Amino acid sequence: MKPLAVIGNVNIDLILGPAAPWPKAGTEIIVDHDELRVGGQAGNSALAWEGLGVDYEIAANVGSDQFGRWLSEAFGARSSKWP
């Protein structure tokens, strides 16, 4: 069977917390936890298909900055054709 084609945007979700109480506008706080996760329509869909054992190819554009490199590493060989 041919792999599923996943086409769309791939982004970074930056999860921070906890933040209680919620900070007021214009203020800064320090949080105990930060985590990068794959996000975006294509990114989330691809990981869901992978979790179900479905073979897929993913097409997306990412930047050449640290987050783009992180996303490319997150998808491994599947990102080898990304511009």
mmCIF file of C-alpha atoms in Angstrom:
data_model
loop_
_atom_site.group_PDB
_atom_site.id
_atom_site.type_symbol
_atom_site.label_atom_id
_atom_site.label_comp_id
_atom_site.label_asym_id
_atom_site.label_seq_id
_atom_site.Cartn_x
_atom_site.Cartn_y
_atom_site.Cartn_z
ATOM 1 C CA MET A 1 0.000 0.000 0.000
ATOM 2 C CA LYS A 2 1.243 3.502 -0.791
ATOM 3 C CA PRO A 3 1.909 5.824 2.158
ATOM 4 C CA LEU A 4 -0.628 8.455 3.135
ATOM 5 C CA ALA A 5 0.247 11.995 1.978
ATOM 6 C CA VAL A 6 0.121 14.602 4.756
ATOM 7 C CA ILE A 7 0.427 18.151 3.399
ATOM 8 C CA GLY A 8 0.195 21.375 5.382
ATOM 9 C CA ASN A 9 1.816 23.421 8.074
ATOM 10 C CA VAL A 10 4.201 22.131 10.724
ATOM 11 C CA ASN A 11 4.848 24.362 13.724
ATOM 12 C CA ILE A 12 6.369 24.339 17.174
ATOM 13 C CA ASP A 13 4.135 24.304 20.240
ATOM 14 C CA LEU A 14 5.986 25.756 23.225
ATOM 15 C CA ILE A 15 4.408 24.523 26.457
ATOM 16 C CA LEU A 16 5.248 26.588 29.554
ATOM 17 C CA GLY A 17 4.003 26.371 33.102
ATOM 18 C CA PRO A 18 2.681 26.268 35.623
ATOM 19 C CA ALA A 19 1.527 29.881 35.782
ATOM 20 C CA ALA A 20 -0.694 30.454 38.768
ATOM 21 C CA PRO A 21 -2.018 32.968 39.306
ATOM 22 C CA TRP A 22 -2.197 34.132 35.699
ATOM 23 C CA PRO A 23 0.271 37.018 35.221
ATOM 24 C CA LYS A 24 -1.022 40.525 34.661
ATOM 25 C CA ALA A 25 -0.470 42.167 31.277
ATOM 26 C CA GLY A 26 2.999 43.675 30.954
ATOM 27 C CA THR A 27 4.586 41.519 33.658
ATOM 28 C CA GLU A 28 7.067 38.661 33.474
ATOM 29 C CA ILE A 29 7.159 35.445 35.467
ATOM 30 C CA ILE A 30 9.508 32.476 35.795
ATOM 31 C CA VAL A 31 8.058 29.021 35.140
ATOM 32 C CA ASP A 32 9.366 25.631 36.214
ATOM 33 C CA HIS A 33 8.661 23.745 33.000
ATOM 34 C CA ASP A 34 9.175 24.289 29.286
ATOM 35 C CA GLU A 35 8.696 21.773 26.506
ATOM 36 C CA LEU A 36 8.777 21.836 22.699
ATOM 37 C CA ARG A 37 6.205 19.743 20.851
ATOM 38 C CA VAL A 38 5.344 19.240 17.206
ATOM 39 C CA GLY A 39 2.327 21.319 16.259
ATOM 40 C CA GLY A 40 0.422 22.545 13.243
ATOM 41 C CA GLN A 41 -2.248 20.802 11.199
ATOM 42 C CA ALA A 42 0.112 18.537 9.250
ATOM 43 C CA GLY A 43 2.426 17.932 12.201
ATOM 44 C CA ASN A 44 -0.348 16.836 14.539
ATOM 45 C CA SER A 45 -2.053 14.755 11.843
ATOM 46 C CA ALA A 46 1.177 12.977 10.905
ATOM 47 C CA LEU A 47 1.927 12.042 14.505
ATOM 48 C CA ALA A 48 -1.637 10.769 14.963
ATOM 49 C CA TRP A 49 -1.335 8.567 11.849
ATOM 50 C CA GLU A 50 2.043 7.325 13.064
ATOM 51 C CA GLY A 51 0.503 6.407 16.408
ATOM 52 C CA LEU A 52 -2.087 4.340 14.537
ATOM 53 C CA GLY A 53 0.639 2.531 12.609
ATOM 54 C CA VAL A 54 -0.165 4.169 9.250
ATOM 55 C CA ASP A 55 2.767 4.752 6.885
ATOM 56 C CA TYR A 56 2.886 8.359 5.676
ATOM 57 C CA GLU A 57 4.945 10.954 3.859
ATOM 58 C CA ILE A 58 4.771 14.574 4.991
ATOM 59 C CA ALA A 59 5.242 17.712 2.888
ATOM 60 C CA ALA A 60 5.818 20.998 4.695
ATOM 61 C CA ASN A 61 7.978 24.100 4.680
ATOM 62 C CA VAL A 62 10.045 24.955 7.728
ATOM 63 C CA GLY A 63 12.497 27.735 8.454
ATOM 64 C CA SER A 64 16.253 27.372 8.630
ATOM 65 C CA ASP A 65 16.360 28.498 12.269
ATOM 66 C CA GLN A 66 16.723 26.333 15.379
ATOM 67 C CA PHE A 67 13.016 25.481 15.411
ATOM 68 C CA GLY A 68 13.050 24.418 11.762
ATOM 69 C CA ARG A 69 16.013 22.163 12.454
ATOM 70 C CA TRP A 70 14.244 20.749 15.526
ATOM 71 C CA LEU A 71 11.159 19.945 13.435
ATOM 72 C CA SER A 72 13.289 18.300 10.741
ATOM 73 C CA GLU A 73 14.904 16.109 13.402
ATOM 74 C CA ALA A 74 11.503 15.276 14.900
ATOM 75 C CA PHE A 75 10.366 13.805 11.567
ATOM 76 C CA GLY A 76 13.716 12.218 10.708
ATOM 77 C CA ALA A 77 13.983 10.757 7.208
ATOM 78 C CA ARG A 78 10.439 11.871 6.394
ATOM 79 C CA SER A 79 11.679 15.484 6.326
ATOM 80 C CA SER A 80 14.572 14.810 3.927
ATOM 81 C CA LYS A 81 12.685 16.316 0.953
ATOM 82 C CA TRP A 82 11.575 19.489 2.748
ATOM 83 C CA PRO A 83 12.863 22.708 1.170
#
